[in-house]
Amino acid sequence: MGKIKNVTVRLNVAGQYYITVLVESENQTLPKTSKYIGGDLGLKSLLNLSDGCKEPINHFEDKYHKKLYRWEKLRSRRFLKAQQEIVWDHHNKVLVPRQLDDFKNYQKARIMVAKYRQKIANQRLD
């Protein structure tokens, strides 16, 4: 077991928390074997190993891309509408003019875009 050196808690735009833990531990050496393995990148499968294992190519579905595209359009429209309302407030000299944070539909769309971008990134990492 190692000694914990640092812990970082981070909140991303999608509202998800990430914890990073830095641990100091001793290096463990692995025993040497006389086995060798070779690999080949291919078109039908991503990686073919000499021991017969194959790593398939990940084909991502477009379902997240379509939803991301839809939410990006909604976010853009809601942003333009919010900007119009902010300009209207300034033009009419409202005592407490609204800010972009006051428009809940825009904030919801912004969070949904961040969530779908995170899902697409997680698909690529899998």
PDB file of C-alpha atoms in Angstrom:
ATOM      1  CA  MET A   1       0.000   0.000   0.000  1.00  0.00           C
ATOM      2  CA  GLY A   2       1.262   3.473  -0.804  1.00  0.00           C
ATOM      3  CA  LYS A   3       1.152   6.859   0.823  1.00  0.00           C
ATOM      4  CA  ILE A   4      -1.441   9.358  -0.459  1.00  0.00           C
ATOM      5  CA  LYS A   5       0.344  12.529  -1.564  1.00  0.00           C
ATOM      6  CA  ASN A   6      -2.419  14.623  -3.163  1.00  0.00           C
ATOM      7  CA  VAL A   7      -6.179  14.464  -3.810  1.00  0.00           C
ATOM      8  CA  THR A   8      -7.914  16.704  -6.370  1.00  0.00           C
ATOM      9  CA  VAL A   9     -11.689  16.942  -6.798  1.00  0.00           C
ATOM     10  CA  ARG A  10     -12.901  18.472 -10.045  1.00  0.00           C
ATOM     11  CA  LEU A  11     -16.380  19.349 -11.361  1.00  0.00           C
ATOM     12  CA  ASN A  12     -16.808  19.444 -15.142  1.00  0.00           C
ATOM     13  CA  VAL A  13     -19.372  21.401 -17.157  1.00  0.00           C
ATOM     14  CA  ALA A  14     -21.715  18.412 -17.359  1.00  0.00           C
ATOM     15  CA  GLY A  15     -22.009  18.365 -13.543  1.00  0.00           C
ATOM     16  CA  GLN A  16     -19.872  15.265 -13.010  1.00  0.00           C
ATOM     17  CA  TYR A  17     -17.258  15.039 -10.264  1.00  0.00           C
ATOM     18  CA  TYR A  18     -13.813  13.550 -10.892  1.00  0.00           C
ATOM     19  CA  ILE A  19     -11.319  12.652  -8.197  1.00  0.00           C
ATOM     20  CA  THR A  20      -7.610  12.341  -8.900  1.00  0.00           C
ATOM     21  CA  VAL A  21      -5.477  10.646  -6.255  1.00  0.00           C
ATOM     22  CA  LEU A  22      -1.671  10.804  -6.318  1.00  0.00           C
ATOM     23  CA  VAL A  23      -0.116   7.876  -4.450  1.00  0.00           C
ATOM     24  CA  GLU A  24       3.549   7.237  -3.751  1.00  0.00           C
ATOM     25  CA  SER A  25       4.435   3.552  -3.855  1.00  0.00           C
ATOM     26  CA  GLU A  26       7.417   1.323  -4.463  1.00  0.00           C
ATOM     27  CA  ASN A  27       8.107   0.041  -7.970  1.00  0.00           C
ATOM     28  CA  GLN A  28       7.237  -3.594  -8.462  1.00  0.00           C
ATOM     29  CA  THR A  29       9.365  -5.495 -10.954  1.00  0.00           C
ATOM     30  CA  LEU A  30       7.630  -8.154 -12.992  1.00  0.00           C
ATOM     31  CA  PRO A  31       9.257 -11.536 -13.564  1.00  0.00           C
ATOM     32  CA  LYS A  32      10.844 -11.956 -17.007  1.00  0.00           C
ATOM     33  CA  THR A  33       9.500 -14.618 -19.326  1.00  0.00           C
ATOM     34  CA  SER A  34      10.892 -15.989 -22.562  1.00  0.00           C
ATOM     35  CA  LYS A  35       7.619 -15.382 -24.416  1.00  0.00           C
ATOM     36  CA  TYR A  36       7.415 -12.853 -27.216  1.00  0.00           C
ATOM     37  CA  ILE A  37       4.348 -11.597 -28.991  1.00  0.00           C
ATOM     38  CA  GLY A  38       3.942  -9.727 -32.263  1.00  0.00           C
ATOM     39  CA  GLY A  39       1.153  -7.468 -33.437  1.00  0.00           C
ATOM     40  CA  ASP A  40      -0.204  -6.304 -36.774  1.00  0.00           C
ATOM     41  CA  LEU A  41      -2.589  -3.433 -37.461  1.00  0.00           C
ATOM     42  CA  GLY A  42      -5.297  -4.474 -39.885  1.00  0.00           C
ATOM     43  CA  LEU A  43      -8.381  -3.299 -41.738  1.00  0.00           C
ATOM     44  CA  LYS A  44     -10.885  -5.916 -40.561  1.00  0.00           C
ATOM     45  CA  SER A  45      -9.690  -5.920 -36.967  1.00  0.00           C
ATOM     46  CA  LEU A  46      -7.715  -3.195 -35.253  1.00  0.00           C
ATOM     47  CA  LEU A  47      -4.952  -5.400 -33.869  1.00  0.00           C
ATOM     48  CA  ASN A  48      -4.016  -9.000 -34.687  1.00  0.00           C
ATOM     49  CA  LEU A  49      -1.621 -10.628 -32.237  1.00  0.00           C
ATOM     50  CA  SER A  50       0.623 -13.590 -32.986  1.00  0.00           C
ATOM     51  CA  ASP A  51      -1.032 -15.650 -30.238  1.00  0.00           C
ATOM     52  CA  GLY A  52      -4.372 -15.461 -32.108  1.00  0.00           C
ATOM     53  CA  CYS A  53      -6.059 -12.658 -30.170  1.00  0.00           C
ATOM     54  CA  LYS A  54      -7.861 -10.015 -32.213  1.00  0.00           C
ATOM     55  CA  GLU A  55      -8.972  -6.565 -31.086  1.00  0.00           C
ATOM     56  CA  PRO A  56     -12.065  -5.456 -33.031  1.00  0.00           C
ATOM     57  CA  ILE A  57     -12.498  -1.995 -34.518  1.00  0.00           C
ATOM     58  CA  ASN A  58     -15.003   0.092 -32.573  1.00  0.00           C
ATOM     59  CA  HIS A  59     -17.779   1.418 -34.790  1.00  0.00           C
ATOM     60  CA  PHE A  60     -19.575   4.226 -33.035  1.00  0.00           C
ATOM     61  CA  GLU A  61     -23.257   4.759 -33.569  1.00  0.00           C
ATOM     62  CA  ASP A  62     -24.548   8.110 -34.696  1.00  0.00           C
ATOM     63  CA  LYS A  63     -27.186   8.288 -31.958  1.00  0.00           C
ATOM     64  CA  TYR A  64     -25.085  10.543 -29.732  1.00  0.00           C
ATOM     65  CA  HIS A  65     -23.935  12.635 -32.684  1.00  0.00           C
ATOM     66  CA  LYS A  66     -27.530  13.247 -33.746  1.00  0.00           C
ATOM     67  CA  LYS A  67     -28.573  14.212 -30.233  1.00  0.00           C
ATOM     68  CA  LEU A  68     -25.512  16.443 -29.869  1.00  0.00           C
ATOM     69  CA  TYR A  69     -26.354  18.167 -33.149  1.00  0.00           C
ATOM     70  CA  ARG A  70     -29.952  18.732 -31.983  1.00  0.00           C
ATOM     71  CA  TRP A  71     -28.913  20.163 -28.614  1.00  0.00           C
ATOM     72  CA  GLU A  72     -26.259  22.391 -30.219  1.00  0.00           C
ATOM     73  CA  LYS A  73     -28.941  23.892 -32.462  1.00  0.00           C
ATOM     74  CA  LEU A  74     -31.220  24.405 -29.456  1.00  0.00           C
ATOM     75  CA  ARG A  75     -28.391  25.982 -27.468  1.00  0.00           C
ATOM     76  CA  SER A  76     -27.609  28.356 -30.305  1.00  0.00           C
ATOM     77  CA  ARG A  77     -31.236  29.449 -30.657  1.00  0.00           C
ATOM     78  CA  ARG A  78     -31.654  29.881 -26.927  1.00  0.00           C
ATOM     79  CA  PHE A  79     -28.416  31.876 -26.738  1.00  0.00           C
ATOM     80  CA  LEU A  80     -29.606  34.272 -29.451  1.00  0.00           C
ATOM     81  CA  LYS A  81     -32.966  34.685 -27.705  1.00  0.00           C
ATOM     82  CA  ALA A  82     -31.225  35.357 -24.392  1.00  0.00           C
ATOM     83  CA  GLN A  83     -28.954  37.942 -26.038  1.00  0.00           C
ATOM     84  CA  GLN A  84     -32.020  39.707 -27.464  1.00  0.00           C
ATOM     85  CA  GLU A  85     -33.623  39.818 -24.023  1.00  0.00           C
ATOM     86  CA  ILE A  86     -30.416  41.185 -22.456  1.00  0.00           C
ATOM     87  CA  VAL A  87     -30.218  43.922 -25.097  1.00  0.00           C
ATOM     88  CA  TRP A  88     -33.901  44.722 -24.517  1.00  0.00           C
ATOM     89  CA  ASP A  89     -33.239  45.073 -20.769  1.00  0.00           C
ATOM     90  CA  HIS A  90     -30.345  47.470 -21.382  1.00  0.00           C
ATOM     91  CA  HIS A  91     -32.331  49.476 -23.920  1.00  0.00           C
ATOM     92  CA  ASN A  92     -35.283  49.915 -21.556  1.00  0.00           C
ATOM     93  CA  LYS A  93     -32.980  50.662 -18.604  1.00  0.00           C
ATOM     94  CA  VAL A  94     -34.316  47.907 -16.369  1.00  0.00           C
ATOM     95  CA  LEU A  95     -33.176  48.321 -12.750  1.00  0.00           C
ATOM     96  CA  VAL A  96     -31.828  44.764 -12.531  1.00  0.00           C
ATOM     97  CA  PRO A  97     -30.887  43.646 -16.050  1.00  0.00           C
ATOM     98  CA  ARG A  98     -30.768  39.904 -16.632  1.00  0.00           C
ATOM     99  CA  GLN A  99     -27.517  38.063 -17.224  1.00  0.00           C
ATOM    100  CA  LEU A 100     -26.917  34.903 -19.245  1.00  0.00           C
ATOM    101  CA  ASP A 101     -27.060  32.854 -16.025  1.00  0.00           C
ATOM    102  CA  ASP A 102     -30.696  33.900 -15.528  1.00  0.00           C
ATOM    103  CA  PHE A 103     -31.905  32.051 -18.640  1.00  0.00           C
ATOM    104  CA  LYS A 104     -32.608  28.511 -17.427  1.00  0.00           C
ATOM    105  CA  ASN A 105     -33.434  27.014 -20.832  1.00  0.00           C
ATOM    106  CA  TYR A 106     -30.087  28.175 -22.212  1.00  0.00           C
ATOM    107  CA  GLN A 107     -28.273  26.740 -19.185  1.00  0.00           C
ATOM    108  CA  LYS A 108     -30.087  23.403 -19.606  1.00  0.00           C
ATOM    109  CA  ALA A 109     -29.083  23.246 -23.282  1.00  0.00           C
ATOM    110  CA  ARG A 110     -25.472  24.143 -22.414  1.00  0.00           C
ATOM    111  CA  ILE A 111     -25.314  21.299 -19.878  1.00  0.00           C
ATOM    112  CA  MET A 112     -26.872  18.802 -22.312  1.00  0.00           C
ATOM    113  CA  VAL A 113     -24.300  19.702 -24.994  1.00  0.00           C
ATOM    114  CA  ALA A 114     -21.525  19.127 -22.461  1.00  0.00           C
ATOM    115  CA  LYS A 115     -23.020  15.762 -21.435  1.00  0.00           C
ATOM    116  CA  TYR A 116     -23.285  14.481 -25.003  1.00  0.00           C
ATOM    117  CA  ARG A 117     -19.756  15.645 -25.808  1.00  0.00           C
ATOM    118  CA  GLN A 118     -18.556  13.760 -22.731  1.00  0.00           C
ATOM    119  CA  LYS A 119     -20.450  10.614 -23.808  1.00  0.00           C
ATOM    120  CA  ILE A 120     -18.868  10.746 -27.269  1.00  0.00           C
ATOM    121  CA  ALA A 121     -15.409  11.224 -25.737  1.00  0.00           C
ATOM    122  CA  ASN A 122     -16.004   8.281 -23.376  1.00  0.00           C
ATOM    123  CA  GLN A 123     -17.021   6.109 -26.357  1.00  0.00           C
ATOM    124  CA  ARG A 124     -13.730   6.900 -28.066  1.00  0.00           C
ATOM    125  CA  LEU A 125     -11.765   6.007 -24.921  1.00  0.00           C
ATOM    126  CA  ASP A 126     -13.487   2.610 -24.489  1.00  0.00           C
TER     127      ASP A 126
END
